[in-house]
mmCIF file of C-alpha atoms and ligand atoms in Angstrom:
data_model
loop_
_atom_site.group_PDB
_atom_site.id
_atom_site.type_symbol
_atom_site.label_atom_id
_atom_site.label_comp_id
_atom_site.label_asym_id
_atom_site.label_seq_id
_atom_site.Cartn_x
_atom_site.Cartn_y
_atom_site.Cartn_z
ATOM 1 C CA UNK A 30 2.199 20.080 19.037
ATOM 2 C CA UNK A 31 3.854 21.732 16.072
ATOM 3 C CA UNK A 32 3.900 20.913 12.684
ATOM 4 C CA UNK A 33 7.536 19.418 13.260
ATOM 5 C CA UNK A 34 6.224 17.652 16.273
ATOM 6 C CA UNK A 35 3.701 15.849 14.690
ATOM 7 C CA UNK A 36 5.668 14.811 11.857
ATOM 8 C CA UNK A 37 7.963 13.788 13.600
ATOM 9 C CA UNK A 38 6.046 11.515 15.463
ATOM 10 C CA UNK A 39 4.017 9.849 12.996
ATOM 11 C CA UNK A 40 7.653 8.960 10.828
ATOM 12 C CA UNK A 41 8.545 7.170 13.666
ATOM 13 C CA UNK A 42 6.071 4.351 12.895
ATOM 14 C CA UNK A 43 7.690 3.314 10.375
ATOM 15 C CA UNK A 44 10.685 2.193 12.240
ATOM 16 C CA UNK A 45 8.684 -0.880 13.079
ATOM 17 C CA UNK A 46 9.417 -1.942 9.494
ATOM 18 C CA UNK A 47 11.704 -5.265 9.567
ATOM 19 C CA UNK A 48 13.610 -6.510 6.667
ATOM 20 C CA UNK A 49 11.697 -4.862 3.791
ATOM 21 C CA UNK A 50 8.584 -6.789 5.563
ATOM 22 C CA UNK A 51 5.362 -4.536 5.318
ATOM 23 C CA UNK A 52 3.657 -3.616 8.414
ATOM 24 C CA UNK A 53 0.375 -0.246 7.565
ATOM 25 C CA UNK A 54 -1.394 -1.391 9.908
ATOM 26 C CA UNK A 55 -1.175 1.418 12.262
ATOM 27 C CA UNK A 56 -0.438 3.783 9.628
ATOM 28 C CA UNK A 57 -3.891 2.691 8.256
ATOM 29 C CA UNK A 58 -5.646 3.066 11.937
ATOM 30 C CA UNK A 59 -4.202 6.848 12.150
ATOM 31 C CA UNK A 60 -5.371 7.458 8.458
ATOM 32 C CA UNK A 61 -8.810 5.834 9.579
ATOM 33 C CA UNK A 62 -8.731 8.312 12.554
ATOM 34 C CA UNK A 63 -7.658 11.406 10.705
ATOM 35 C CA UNK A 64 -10.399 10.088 8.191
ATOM 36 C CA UNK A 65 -13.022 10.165 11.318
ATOM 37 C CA UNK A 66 -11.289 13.609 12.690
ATOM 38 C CA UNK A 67 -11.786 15.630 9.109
ATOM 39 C CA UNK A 68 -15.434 14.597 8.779
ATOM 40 C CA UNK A 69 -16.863 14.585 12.524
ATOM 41 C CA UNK A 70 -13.923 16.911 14.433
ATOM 42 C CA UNK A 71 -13.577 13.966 15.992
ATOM 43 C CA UNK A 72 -11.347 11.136 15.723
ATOM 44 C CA UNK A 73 -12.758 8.406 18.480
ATOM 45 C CA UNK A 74 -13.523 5.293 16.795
ATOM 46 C CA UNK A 75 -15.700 2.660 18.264
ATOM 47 C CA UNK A 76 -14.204 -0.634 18.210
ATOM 48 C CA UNK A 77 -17.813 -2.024 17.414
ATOM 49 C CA UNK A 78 -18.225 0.275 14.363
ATOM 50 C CA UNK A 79 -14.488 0.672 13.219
ATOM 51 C CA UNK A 80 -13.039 -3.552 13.369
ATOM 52 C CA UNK A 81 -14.695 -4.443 9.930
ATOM 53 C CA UNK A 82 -13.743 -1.225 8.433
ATOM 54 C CA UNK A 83 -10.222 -1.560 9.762
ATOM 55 C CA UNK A 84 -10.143 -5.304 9.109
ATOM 56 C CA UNK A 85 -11.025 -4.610 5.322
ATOM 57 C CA UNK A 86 -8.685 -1.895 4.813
ATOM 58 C CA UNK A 87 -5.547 -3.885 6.313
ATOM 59 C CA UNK A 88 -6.870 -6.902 4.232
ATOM 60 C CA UNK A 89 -7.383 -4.711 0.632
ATOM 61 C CA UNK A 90 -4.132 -2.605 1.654
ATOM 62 C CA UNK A 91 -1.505 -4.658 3.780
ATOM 63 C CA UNK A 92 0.683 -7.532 3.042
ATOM 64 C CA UNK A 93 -1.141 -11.232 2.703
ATOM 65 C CA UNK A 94 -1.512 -12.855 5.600
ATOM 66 C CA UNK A 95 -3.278 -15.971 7.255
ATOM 67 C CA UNK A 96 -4.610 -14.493 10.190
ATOM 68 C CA UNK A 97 -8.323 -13.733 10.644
ATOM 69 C CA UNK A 98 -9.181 -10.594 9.458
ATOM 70 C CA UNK A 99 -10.594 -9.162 12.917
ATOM 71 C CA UNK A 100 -7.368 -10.395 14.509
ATOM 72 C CA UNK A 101 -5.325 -8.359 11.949
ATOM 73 C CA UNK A 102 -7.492 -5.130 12.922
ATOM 74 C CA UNK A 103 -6.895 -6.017 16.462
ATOM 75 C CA UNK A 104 -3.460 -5.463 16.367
ATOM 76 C CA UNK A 105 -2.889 -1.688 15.701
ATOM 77 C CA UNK A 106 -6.268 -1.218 17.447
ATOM 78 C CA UNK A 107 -4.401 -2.242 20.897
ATOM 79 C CA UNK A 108 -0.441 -1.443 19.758
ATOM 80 C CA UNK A 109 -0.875 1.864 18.453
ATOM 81 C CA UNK A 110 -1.335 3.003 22.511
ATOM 82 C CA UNK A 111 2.618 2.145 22.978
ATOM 83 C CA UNK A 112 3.302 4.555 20.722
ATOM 84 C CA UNK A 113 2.087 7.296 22.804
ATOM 85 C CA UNK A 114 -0.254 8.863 20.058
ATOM 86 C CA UNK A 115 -3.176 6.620 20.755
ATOM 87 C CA UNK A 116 -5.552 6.125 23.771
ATOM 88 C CA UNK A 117 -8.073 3.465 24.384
ATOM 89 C CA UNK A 118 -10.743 4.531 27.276
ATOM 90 C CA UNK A 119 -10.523 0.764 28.512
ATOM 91 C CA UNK A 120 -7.369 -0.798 29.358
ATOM 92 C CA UNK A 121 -7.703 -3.948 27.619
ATOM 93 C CA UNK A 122 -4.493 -5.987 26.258
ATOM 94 C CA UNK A 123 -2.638 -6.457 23.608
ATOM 95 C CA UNK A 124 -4.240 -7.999 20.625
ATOM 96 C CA UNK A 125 -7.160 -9.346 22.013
ATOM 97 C CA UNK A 126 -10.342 -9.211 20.487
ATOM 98 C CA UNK A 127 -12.732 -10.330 22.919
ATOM 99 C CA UNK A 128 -11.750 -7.418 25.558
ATOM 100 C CA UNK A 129 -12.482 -4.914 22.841
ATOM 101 C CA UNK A 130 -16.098 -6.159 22.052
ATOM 102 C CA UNK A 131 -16.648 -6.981 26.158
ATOM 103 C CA UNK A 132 -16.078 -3.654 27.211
ATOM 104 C CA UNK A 133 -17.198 -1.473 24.151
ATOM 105 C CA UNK A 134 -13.744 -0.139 23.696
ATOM 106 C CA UNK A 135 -13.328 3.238 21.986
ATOM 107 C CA UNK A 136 -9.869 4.653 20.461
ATOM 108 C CA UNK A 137 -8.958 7.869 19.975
ATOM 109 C CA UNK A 138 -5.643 9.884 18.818
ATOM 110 C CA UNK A 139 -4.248 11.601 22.041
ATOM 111 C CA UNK A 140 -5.625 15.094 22.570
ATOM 112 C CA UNK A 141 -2.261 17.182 21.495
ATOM 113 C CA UNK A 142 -2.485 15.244 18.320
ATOM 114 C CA UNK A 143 -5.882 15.548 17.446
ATOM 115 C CA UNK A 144 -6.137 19.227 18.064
ATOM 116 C CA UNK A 145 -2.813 19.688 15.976
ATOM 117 C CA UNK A 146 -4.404 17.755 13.129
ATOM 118 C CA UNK A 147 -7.269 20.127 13.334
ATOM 119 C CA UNK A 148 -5.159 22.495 10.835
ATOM 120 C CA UNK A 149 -6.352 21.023 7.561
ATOM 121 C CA UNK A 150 -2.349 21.658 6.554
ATOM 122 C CA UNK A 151 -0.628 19.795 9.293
ATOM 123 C CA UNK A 152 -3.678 16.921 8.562
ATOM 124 C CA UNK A 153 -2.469 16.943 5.050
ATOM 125 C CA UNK A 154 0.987 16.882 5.401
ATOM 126 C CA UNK A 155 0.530 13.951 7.728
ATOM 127 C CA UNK A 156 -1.712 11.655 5.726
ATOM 128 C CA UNK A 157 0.990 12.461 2.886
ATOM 129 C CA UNK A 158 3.790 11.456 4.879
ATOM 130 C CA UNK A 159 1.918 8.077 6.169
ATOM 131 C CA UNK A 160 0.844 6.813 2.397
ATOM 132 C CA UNK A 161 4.195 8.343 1.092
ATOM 133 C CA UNK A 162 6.514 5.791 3.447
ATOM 134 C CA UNK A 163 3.978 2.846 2.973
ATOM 135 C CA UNK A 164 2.371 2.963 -0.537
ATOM 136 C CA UNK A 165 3.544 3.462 -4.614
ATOM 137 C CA UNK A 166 1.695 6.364 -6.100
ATOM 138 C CA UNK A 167 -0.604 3.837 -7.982
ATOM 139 C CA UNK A 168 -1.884 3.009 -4.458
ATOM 140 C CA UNK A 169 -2.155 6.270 -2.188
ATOM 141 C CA UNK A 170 -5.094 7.276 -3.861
ATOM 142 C CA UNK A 171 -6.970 4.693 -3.327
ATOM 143 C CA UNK A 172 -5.671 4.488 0.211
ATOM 144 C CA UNK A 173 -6.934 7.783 0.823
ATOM 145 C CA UNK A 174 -10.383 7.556 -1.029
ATOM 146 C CA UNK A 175 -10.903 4.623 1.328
ATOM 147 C CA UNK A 176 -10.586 6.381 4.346
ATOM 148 C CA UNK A 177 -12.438 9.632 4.134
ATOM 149 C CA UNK A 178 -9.858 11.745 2.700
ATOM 150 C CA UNK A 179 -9.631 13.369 -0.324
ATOM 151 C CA UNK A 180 -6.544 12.378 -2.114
ATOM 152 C CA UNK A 181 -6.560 15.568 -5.026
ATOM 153 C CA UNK A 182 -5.992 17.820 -1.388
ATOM 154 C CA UNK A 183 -3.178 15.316 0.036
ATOM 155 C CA UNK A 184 -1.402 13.994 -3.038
ATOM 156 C CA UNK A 185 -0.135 18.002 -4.276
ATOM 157 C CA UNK A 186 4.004 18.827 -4.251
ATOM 158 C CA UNK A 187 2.878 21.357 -1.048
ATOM 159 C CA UNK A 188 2.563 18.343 0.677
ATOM 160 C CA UNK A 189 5.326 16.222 0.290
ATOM 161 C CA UNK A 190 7.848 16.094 2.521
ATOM 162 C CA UNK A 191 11.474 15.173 2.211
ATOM 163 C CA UNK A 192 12.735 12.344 0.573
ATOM 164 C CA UNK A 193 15.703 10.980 1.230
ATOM 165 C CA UNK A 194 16.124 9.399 -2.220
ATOM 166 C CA UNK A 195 14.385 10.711 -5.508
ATOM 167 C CA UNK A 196 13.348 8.720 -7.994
ATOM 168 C CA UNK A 197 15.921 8.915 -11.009
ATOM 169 C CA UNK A 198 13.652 9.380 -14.181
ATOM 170 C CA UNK A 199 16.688 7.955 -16.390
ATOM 171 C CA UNK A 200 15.728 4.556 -14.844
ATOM 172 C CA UNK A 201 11.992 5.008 -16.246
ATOM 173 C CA UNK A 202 13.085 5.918 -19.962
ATOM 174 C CA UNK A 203 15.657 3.103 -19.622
ATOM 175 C CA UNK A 204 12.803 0.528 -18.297
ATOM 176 C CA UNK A 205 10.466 1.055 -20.695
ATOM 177 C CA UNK A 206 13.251 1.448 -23.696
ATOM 178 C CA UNK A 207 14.554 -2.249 -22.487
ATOM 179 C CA UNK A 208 10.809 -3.662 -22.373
ATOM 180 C CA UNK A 209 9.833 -1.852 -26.001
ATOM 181 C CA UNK A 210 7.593 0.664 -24.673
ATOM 182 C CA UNK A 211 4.785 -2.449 -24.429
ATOM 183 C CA UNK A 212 2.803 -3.379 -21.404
ATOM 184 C CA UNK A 213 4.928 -6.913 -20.807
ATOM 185 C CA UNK A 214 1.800 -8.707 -19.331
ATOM 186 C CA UNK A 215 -0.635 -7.729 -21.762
ATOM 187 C CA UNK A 216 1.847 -5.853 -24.991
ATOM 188 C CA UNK A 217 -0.690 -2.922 -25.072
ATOM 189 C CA UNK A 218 1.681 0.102 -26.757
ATOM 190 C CA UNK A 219 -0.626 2.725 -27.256
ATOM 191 C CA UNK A 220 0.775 5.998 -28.616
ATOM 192 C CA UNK A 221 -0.264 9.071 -29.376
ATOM 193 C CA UNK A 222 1.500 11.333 -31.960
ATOM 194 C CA UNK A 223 4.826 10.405 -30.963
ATOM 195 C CA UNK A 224 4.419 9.839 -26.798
ATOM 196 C CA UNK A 225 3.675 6.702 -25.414
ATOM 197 C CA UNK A 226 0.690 6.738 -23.222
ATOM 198 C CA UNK A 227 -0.868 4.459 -20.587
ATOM 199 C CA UNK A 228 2.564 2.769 -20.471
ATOM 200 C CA UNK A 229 4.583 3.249 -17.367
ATOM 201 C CA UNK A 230 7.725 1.875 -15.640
ATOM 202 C CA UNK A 231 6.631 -0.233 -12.677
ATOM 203 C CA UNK A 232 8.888 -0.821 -10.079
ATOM 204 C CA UNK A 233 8.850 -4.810 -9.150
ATOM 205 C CA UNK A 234 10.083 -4.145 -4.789
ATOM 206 C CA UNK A 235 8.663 -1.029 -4.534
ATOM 207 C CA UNK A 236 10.550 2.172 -4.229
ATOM 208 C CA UNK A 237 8.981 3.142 -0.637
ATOM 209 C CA UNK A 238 10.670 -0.347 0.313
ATOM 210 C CA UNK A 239 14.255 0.177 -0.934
ATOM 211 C CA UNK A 240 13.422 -1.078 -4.422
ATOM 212 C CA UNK A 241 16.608 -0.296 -6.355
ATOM 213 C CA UNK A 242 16.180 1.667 -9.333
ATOM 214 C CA UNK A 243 17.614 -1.196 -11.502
ATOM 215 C CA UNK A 244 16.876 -3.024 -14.796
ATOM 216 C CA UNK A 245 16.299 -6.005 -13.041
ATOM 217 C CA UNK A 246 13.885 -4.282 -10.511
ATOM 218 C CA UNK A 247 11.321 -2.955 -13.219
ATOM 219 C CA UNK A 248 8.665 -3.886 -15.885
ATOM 220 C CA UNK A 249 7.080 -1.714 -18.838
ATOM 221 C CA UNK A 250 3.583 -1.760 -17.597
ATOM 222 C CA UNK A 251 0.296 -0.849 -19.214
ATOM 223 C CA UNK A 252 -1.489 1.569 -16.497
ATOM 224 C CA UNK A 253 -4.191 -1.083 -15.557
ATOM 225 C CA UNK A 254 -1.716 -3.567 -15.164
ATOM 226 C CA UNK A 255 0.641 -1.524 -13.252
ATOM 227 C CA UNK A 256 -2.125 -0.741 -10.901
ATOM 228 C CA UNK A 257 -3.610 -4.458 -10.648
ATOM 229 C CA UNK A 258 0.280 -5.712 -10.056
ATOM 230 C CA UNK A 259 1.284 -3.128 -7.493
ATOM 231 C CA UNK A 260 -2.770 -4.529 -5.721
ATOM 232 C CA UNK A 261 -1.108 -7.593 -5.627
ATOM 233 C CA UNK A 262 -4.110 -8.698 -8.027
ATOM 234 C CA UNK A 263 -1.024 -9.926 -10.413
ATOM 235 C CA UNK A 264 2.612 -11.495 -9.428
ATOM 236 C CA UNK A 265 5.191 -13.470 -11.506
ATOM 237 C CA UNK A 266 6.428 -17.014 -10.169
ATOM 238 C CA UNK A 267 9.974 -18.183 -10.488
ATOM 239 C CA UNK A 268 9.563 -18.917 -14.108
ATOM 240 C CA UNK A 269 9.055 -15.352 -14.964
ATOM 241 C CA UNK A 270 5.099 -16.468 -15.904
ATOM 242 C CA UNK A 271 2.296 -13.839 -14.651
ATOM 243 C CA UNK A 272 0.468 -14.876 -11.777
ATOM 244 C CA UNK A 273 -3.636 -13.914 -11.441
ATOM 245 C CA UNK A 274 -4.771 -14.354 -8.235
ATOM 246 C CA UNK A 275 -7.557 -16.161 -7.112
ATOM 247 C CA UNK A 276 -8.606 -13.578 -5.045
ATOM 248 C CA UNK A 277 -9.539 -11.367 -7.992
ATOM 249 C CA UNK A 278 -12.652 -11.331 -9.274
ATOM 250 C CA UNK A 279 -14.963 -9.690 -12.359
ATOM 251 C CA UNK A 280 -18.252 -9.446 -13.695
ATOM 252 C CA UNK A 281 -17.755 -8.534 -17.494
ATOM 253 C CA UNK A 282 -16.060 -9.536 -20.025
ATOM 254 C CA UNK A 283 -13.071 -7.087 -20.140
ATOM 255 C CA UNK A 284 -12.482 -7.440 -16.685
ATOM 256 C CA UNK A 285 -12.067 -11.410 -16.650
ATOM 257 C CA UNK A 286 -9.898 -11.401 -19.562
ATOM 258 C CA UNK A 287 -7.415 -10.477 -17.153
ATOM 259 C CA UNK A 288 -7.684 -14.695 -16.026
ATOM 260 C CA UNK A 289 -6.047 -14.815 -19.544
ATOM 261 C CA UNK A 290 -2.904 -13.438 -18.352
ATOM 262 C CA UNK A 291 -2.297 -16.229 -15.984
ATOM 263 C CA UNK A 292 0.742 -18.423 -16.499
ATOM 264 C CA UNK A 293 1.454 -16.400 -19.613
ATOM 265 C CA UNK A 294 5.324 -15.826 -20.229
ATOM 266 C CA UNK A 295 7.050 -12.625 -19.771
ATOM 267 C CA UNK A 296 8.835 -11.834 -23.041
ATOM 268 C CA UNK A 297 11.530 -9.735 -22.764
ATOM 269 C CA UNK A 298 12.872 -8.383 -25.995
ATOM 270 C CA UNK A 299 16.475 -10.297 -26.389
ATOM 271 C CA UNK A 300 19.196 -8.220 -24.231
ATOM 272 C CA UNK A 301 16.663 -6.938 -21.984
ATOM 273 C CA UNK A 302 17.412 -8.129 -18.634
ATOM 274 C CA UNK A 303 14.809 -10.095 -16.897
ATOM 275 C CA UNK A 304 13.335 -9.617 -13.423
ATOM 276 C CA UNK A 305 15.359 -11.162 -10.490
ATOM 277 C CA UNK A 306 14.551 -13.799 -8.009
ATOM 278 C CA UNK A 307 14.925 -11.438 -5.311
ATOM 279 C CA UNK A 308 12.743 -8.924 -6.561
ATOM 280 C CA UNK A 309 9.812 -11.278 -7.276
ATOM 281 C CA UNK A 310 9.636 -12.930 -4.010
ATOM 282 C CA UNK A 311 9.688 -9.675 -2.068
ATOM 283 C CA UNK A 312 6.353 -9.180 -4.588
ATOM 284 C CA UNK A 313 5.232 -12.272 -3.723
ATOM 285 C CA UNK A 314 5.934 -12.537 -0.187
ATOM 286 C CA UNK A 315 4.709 -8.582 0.771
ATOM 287 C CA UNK A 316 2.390 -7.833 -2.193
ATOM 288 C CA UNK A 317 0.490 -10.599 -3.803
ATOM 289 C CA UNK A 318 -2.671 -11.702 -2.537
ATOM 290 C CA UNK A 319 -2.694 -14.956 -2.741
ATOM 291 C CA UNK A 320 -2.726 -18.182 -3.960
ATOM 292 C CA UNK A 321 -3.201 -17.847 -7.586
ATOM 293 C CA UNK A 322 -5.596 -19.027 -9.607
ATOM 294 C CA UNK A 323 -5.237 -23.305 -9.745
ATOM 295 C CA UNK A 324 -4.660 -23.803 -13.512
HETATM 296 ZN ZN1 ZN B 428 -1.116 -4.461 -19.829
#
């Protein structure tokens, strides 16, 4: 397969996406793969050794969800095959996870594929693409760390590929000009000489999932809390109050006064607009792990 080839293939995955509704789970399983591939030349993955790992990645990574975890790892496990890049060496069904313990099942990338992602530049390019169409850039790192792959290779310009809309940079100045250059969870506003720093624009839908580049569509954000609301660690409710969620947790100090934030008021500057309705549930609905904390 050529370079094209395999691009080509792998962007076609994310045509299973359905009304802005997030779906990495394969994505994850050929990152997991071309994880296993760039550290053992191999990218067979034993169903035994690989559901927890899977299950844990689609859990820290993908949308909330009430299905078992092992279930949830289950699915690209068994799907990815009808995609034609993907071969299991038992033919078990679809989404089952007793078959795949039974019979020891182990997955592997077809042949063509594997040996094309054997070029460490067609195996960047690739993981680049799949974080690229299913991750903001405060995420594909940590995507790729998780994995086996190192993101300072992946995440270079050589790497990206096209995209069919850039981000306009007018829309960052004017986000955090509207939100006064101040984190609006938290109001941090560091400077330094004249630049603001650790303050960024955060987009509320993301941009990888036709977030609009519009005031109502973006927060001022300090980086931590930019980072810990695009996790889906932090959300807003209807009443434009910050959400924590009980599924974050901390040890010190510093990290728990992030509890602090929770039902704390947005408070835009006058003028500025505020978030819409729209926006926040997609957050809610595809991003935030939920529930929130009780009180
Ligand atoms: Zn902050």
């Amino acid at each position: 397969m050529s370079k094209a080839d395999v691009m080509a293939c792998l962007s076609s995955l994310r045509q299973h996406q359905h009304r802005g509704q997030r779906s990495p789970h394969k994505p994850l399983l050929v990152l997991l793969a071309l994880g296993q591939l760039t550290t053992t030349d191999s990218s067979a993955l034993d169903w035994s050794t690989t559901a927890d790992r899977l299950a844990e990645l689609i859990r820290d990574y993908g949308p909330p969800s009430t299905a078992g975890p092992t279930q949830r790892a289950a699915y690209p496990f068994t799907r990815l095959r009808s995609d034609k890049i993907w071969t299991l060496n038992h033919d078990v069904p679809m989404d089952r996870v007793q078959p795949l313990a039974t019979n020891r099942v182990v997955g592997q990338l077809t042949p063509a594929l594997e040996d094309a992602l054997r070029d460490p530049d067609i195996a960047a390019a690739a993981a680049r693409l799949l974080v690229d169409a299913e991750f903001p850039p405060t995420i594909a790192p940590d995507v790729l760390m998780a994995v086996g792959l190192d993101p300072d290779t992946i995440l270079t310009t050589a790497h990206q590929t096209d995209k069919p809309r850039q981000r306009r940079r007018s829309w960052t100045v004017a986000i955090l000009t509207a939100w006064n250059r101040q984190c609006a969870f938290c109001g941090f506003d560091g400077q330094l000489g004249a630049a603001t720093v650790g303050v960024e624009a955060a987009h509320i839908r993301w941009f990888t999932f036709d977030g609009p580049d519009d005031p109502d569509n973006g927060l001022a954000l300090c980086s931590l809390h930019h980072k810990l609301f695009d996790h889906g660690a932090l959300g807003l409710d209807n009443d434009l109050r910050i959400t924590v969620s009980s599924n974050f947790t901390s040890r010190t100090d510093t990290g728990q006064s992030v509890y602090g934030l929770h039902r704390r008021p947005l408070r835009p500057r006058p003028g500025t607009t505020p978030p819409a309705a729209t926006h926040i549930h997609w957050h809610t609905r595809e991003v935030f792990k939920g529930p929130a904390l009780t009180s």
